[in-house]
PDB file of C-alpha atoms in Angstrom:
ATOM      1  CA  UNK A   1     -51.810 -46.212  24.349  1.00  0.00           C
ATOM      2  CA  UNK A   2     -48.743 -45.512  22.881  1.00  0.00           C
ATOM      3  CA  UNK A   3     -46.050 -44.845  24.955  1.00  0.00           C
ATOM      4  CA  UNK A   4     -45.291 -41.546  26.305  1.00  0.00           C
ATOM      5  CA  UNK A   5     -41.763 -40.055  26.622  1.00  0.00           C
ATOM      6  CA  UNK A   6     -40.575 -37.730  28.751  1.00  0.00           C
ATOM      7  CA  UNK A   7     -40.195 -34.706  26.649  1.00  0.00           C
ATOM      8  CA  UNK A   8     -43.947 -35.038  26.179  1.00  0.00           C
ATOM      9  CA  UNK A   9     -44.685 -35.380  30.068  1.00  0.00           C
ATOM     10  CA  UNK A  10     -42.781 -32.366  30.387  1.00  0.00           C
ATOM     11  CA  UNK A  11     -44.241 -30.235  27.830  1.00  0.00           C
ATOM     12  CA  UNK A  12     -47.721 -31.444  29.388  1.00  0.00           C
ATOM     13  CA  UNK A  13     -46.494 -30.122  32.783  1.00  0.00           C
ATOM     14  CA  UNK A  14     -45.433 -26.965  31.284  1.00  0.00           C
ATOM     15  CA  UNK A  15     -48.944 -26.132  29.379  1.00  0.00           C
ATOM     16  CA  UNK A  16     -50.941 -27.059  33.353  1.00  0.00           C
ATOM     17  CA  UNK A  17     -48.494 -24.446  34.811  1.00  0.00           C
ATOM     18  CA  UNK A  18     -48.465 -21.896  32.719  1.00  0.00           C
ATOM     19  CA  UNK A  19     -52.503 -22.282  33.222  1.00  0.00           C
ATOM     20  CA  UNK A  20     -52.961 -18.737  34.902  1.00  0.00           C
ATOM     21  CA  UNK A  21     -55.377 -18.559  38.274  1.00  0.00           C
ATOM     22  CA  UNK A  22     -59.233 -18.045  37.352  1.00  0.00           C
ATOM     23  CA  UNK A  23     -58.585 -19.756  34.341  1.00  0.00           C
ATOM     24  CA  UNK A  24     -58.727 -22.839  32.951  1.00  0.00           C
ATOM     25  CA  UNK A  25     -58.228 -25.214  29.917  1.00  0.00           C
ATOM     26  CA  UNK A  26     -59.657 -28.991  28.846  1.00  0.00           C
ATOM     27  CA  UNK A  27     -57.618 -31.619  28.409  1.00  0.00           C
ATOM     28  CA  UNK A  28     -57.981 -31.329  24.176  1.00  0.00           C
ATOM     29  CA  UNK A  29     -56.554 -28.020  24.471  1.00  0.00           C
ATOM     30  CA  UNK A  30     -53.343 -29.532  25.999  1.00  0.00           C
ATOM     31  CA  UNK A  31     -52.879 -32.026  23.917  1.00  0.00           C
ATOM     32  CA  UNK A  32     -53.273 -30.059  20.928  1.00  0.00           C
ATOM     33  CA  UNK A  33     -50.739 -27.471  22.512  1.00  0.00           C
ATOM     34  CA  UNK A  34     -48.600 -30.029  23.280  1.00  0.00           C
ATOM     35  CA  UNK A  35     -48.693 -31.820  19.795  1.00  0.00           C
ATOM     36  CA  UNK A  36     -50.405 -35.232  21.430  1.00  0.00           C
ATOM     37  CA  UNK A  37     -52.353 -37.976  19.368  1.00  0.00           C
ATOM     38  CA  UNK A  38     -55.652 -37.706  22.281  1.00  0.00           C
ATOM     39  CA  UNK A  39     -56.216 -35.777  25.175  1.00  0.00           C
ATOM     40  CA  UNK A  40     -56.477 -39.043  27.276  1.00  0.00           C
ATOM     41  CA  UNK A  41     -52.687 -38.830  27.051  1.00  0.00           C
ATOM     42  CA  UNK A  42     -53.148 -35.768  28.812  1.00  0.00           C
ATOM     43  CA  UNK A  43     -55.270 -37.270  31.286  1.00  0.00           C
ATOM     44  CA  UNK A  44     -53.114 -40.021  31.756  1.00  0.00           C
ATOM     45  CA  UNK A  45     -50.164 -37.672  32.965  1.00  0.00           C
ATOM     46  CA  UNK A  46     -52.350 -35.680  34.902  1.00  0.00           C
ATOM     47  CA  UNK A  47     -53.257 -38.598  36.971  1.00  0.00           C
ATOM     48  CA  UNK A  48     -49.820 -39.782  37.482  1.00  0.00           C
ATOM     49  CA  UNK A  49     -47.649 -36.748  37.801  1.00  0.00           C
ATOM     50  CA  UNK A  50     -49.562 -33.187  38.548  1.00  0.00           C
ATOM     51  CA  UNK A  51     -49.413 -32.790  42.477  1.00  0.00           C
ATOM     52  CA  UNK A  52     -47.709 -30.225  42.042  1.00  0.00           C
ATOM     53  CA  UNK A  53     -49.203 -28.707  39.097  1.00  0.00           C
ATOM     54  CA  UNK A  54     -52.806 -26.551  39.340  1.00  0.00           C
ATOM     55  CA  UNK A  55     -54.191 -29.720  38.220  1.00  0.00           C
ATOM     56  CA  UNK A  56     -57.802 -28.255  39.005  1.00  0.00           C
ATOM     57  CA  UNK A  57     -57.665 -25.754  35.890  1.00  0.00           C
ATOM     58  CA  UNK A  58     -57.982 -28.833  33.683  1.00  0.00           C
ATOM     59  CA  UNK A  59     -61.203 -29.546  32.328  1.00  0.00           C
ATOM     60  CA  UNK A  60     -63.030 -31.913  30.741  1.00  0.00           C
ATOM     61  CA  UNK A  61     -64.406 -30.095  27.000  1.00  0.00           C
ATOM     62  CA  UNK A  62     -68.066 -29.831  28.686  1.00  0.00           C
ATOM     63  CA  UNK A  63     -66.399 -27.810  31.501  1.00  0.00           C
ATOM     64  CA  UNK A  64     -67.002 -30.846  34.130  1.00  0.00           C
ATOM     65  CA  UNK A  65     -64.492 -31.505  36.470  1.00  0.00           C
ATOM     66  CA  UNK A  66     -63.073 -35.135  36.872  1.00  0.00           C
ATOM     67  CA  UNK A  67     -65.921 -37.229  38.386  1.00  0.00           C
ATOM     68  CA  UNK A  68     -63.652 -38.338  41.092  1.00  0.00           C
ATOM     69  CA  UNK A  69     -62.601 -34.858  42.056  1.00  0.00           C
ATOM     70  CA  UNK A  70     -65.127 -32.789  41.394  1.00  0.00           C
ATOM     71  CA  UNK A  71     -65.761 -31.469  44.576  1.00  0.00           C
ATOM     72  CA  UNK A  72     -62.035 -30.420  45.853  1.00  0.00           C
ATOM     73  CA  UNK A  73     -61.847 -29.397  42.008  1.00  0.00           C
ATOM     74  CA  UNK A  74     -64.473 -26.818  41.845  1.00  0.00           C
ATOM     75  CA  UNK A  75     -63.555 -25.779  45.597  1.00  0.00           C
ATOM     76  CA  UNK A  76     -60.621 -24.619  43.736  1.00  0.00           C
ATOM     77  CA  UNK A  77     -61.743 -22.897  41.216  1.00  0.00           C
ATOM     78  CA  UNK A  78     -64.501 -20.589  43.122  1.00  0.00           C
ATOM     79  CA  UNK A  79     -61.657 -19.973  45.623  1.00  0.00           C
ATOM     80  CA  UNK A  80     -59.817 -18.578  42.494  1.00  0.00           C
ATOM     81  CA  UNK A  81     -62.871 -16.484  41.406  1.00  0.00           C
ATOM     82  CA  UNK A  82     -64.161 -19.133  38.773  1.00  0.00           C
ATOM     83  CA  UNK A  83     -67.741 -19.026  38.692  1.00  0.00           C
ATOM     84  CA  UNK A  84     -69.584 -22.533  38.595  1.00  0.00           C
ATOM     85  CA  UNK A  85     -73.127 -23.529  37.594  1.00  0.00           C
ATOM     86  CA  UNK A  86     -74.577 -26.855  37.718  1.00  0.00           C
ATOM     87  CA  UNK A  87     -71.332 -28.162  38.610  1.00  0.00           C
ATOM     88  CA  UNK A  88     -69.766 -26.885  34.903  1.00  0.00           C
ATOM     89  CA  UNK A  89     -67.741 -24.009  34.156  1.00  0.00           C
ATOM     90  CA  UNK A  90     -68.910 -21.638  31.578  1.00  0.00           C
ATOM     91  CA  UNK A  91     -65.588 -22.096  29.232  1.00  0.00           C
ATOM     92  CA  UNK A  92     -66.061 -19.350  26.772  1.00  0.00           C
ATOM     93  CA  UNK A  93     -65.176 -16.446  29.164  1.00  0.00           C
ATOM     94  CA  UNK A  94     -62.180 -17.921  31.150  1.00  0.00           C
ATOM     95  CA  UNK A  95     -60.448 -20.375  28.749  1.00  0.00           C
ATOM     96  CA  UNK A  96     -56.992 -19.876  28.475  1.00  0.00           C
ATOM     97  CA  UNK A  97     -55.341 -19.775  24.803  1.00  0.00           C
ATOM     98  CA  UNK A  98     -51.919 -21.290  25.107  1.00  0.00           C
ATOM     99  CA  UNK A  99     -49.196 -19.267  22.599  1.00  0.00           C
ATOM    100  CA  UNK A 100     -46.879 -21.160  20.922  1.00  0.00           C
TER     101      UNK A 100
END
């Protein structure tokens, strides 16, 4: 991977919290927001530096939740008023549109 600069962690951390509650947005949306090569950049800085960030709004482009998390992830989200089937979120009516 190439290496990632601070400017670009920040913008990344920007994009997650500007992610409004009951919504949420896939990690290709962020990195295309944020002007990245891949969205496993994204994912990268979300799994070293987003404790502090509504790290559950972030989606994989299916609308599955990280493997790992998915659990305390969609928890989250149906606390927020996200509605969840089969353990995916239905993206079309809650994605979030970042504006430049």
């Amino acid at each position: 991977m190439a290496s990632i600069t601070e400017d670009q962690v920040e913008r990344v951390r920007t994009l997650v919290a500007s992610i409004p509650e009951g919504h949420v947005s896939t990690y290709g949306d962020i990195a295309a927001a944020a002007n990245l090569s891949s969205p496993r950049i994204v994912g990268w800085i979300m799994r070293t530096d987003s404790a502090d960030l509504p790290w559950h709004r972030v989606l994989s482009a299916s609308g599955k939740p990280a493997a790992h998390l998915a659990t305390r992830q969609l928890e989250k989200l149906v606390a927020e008023g996200v509605v969840v089937r089969d353990g995916r979120v239905d993206l079309k009516s809650i994605r979030f549109q970042f504006t430049d």
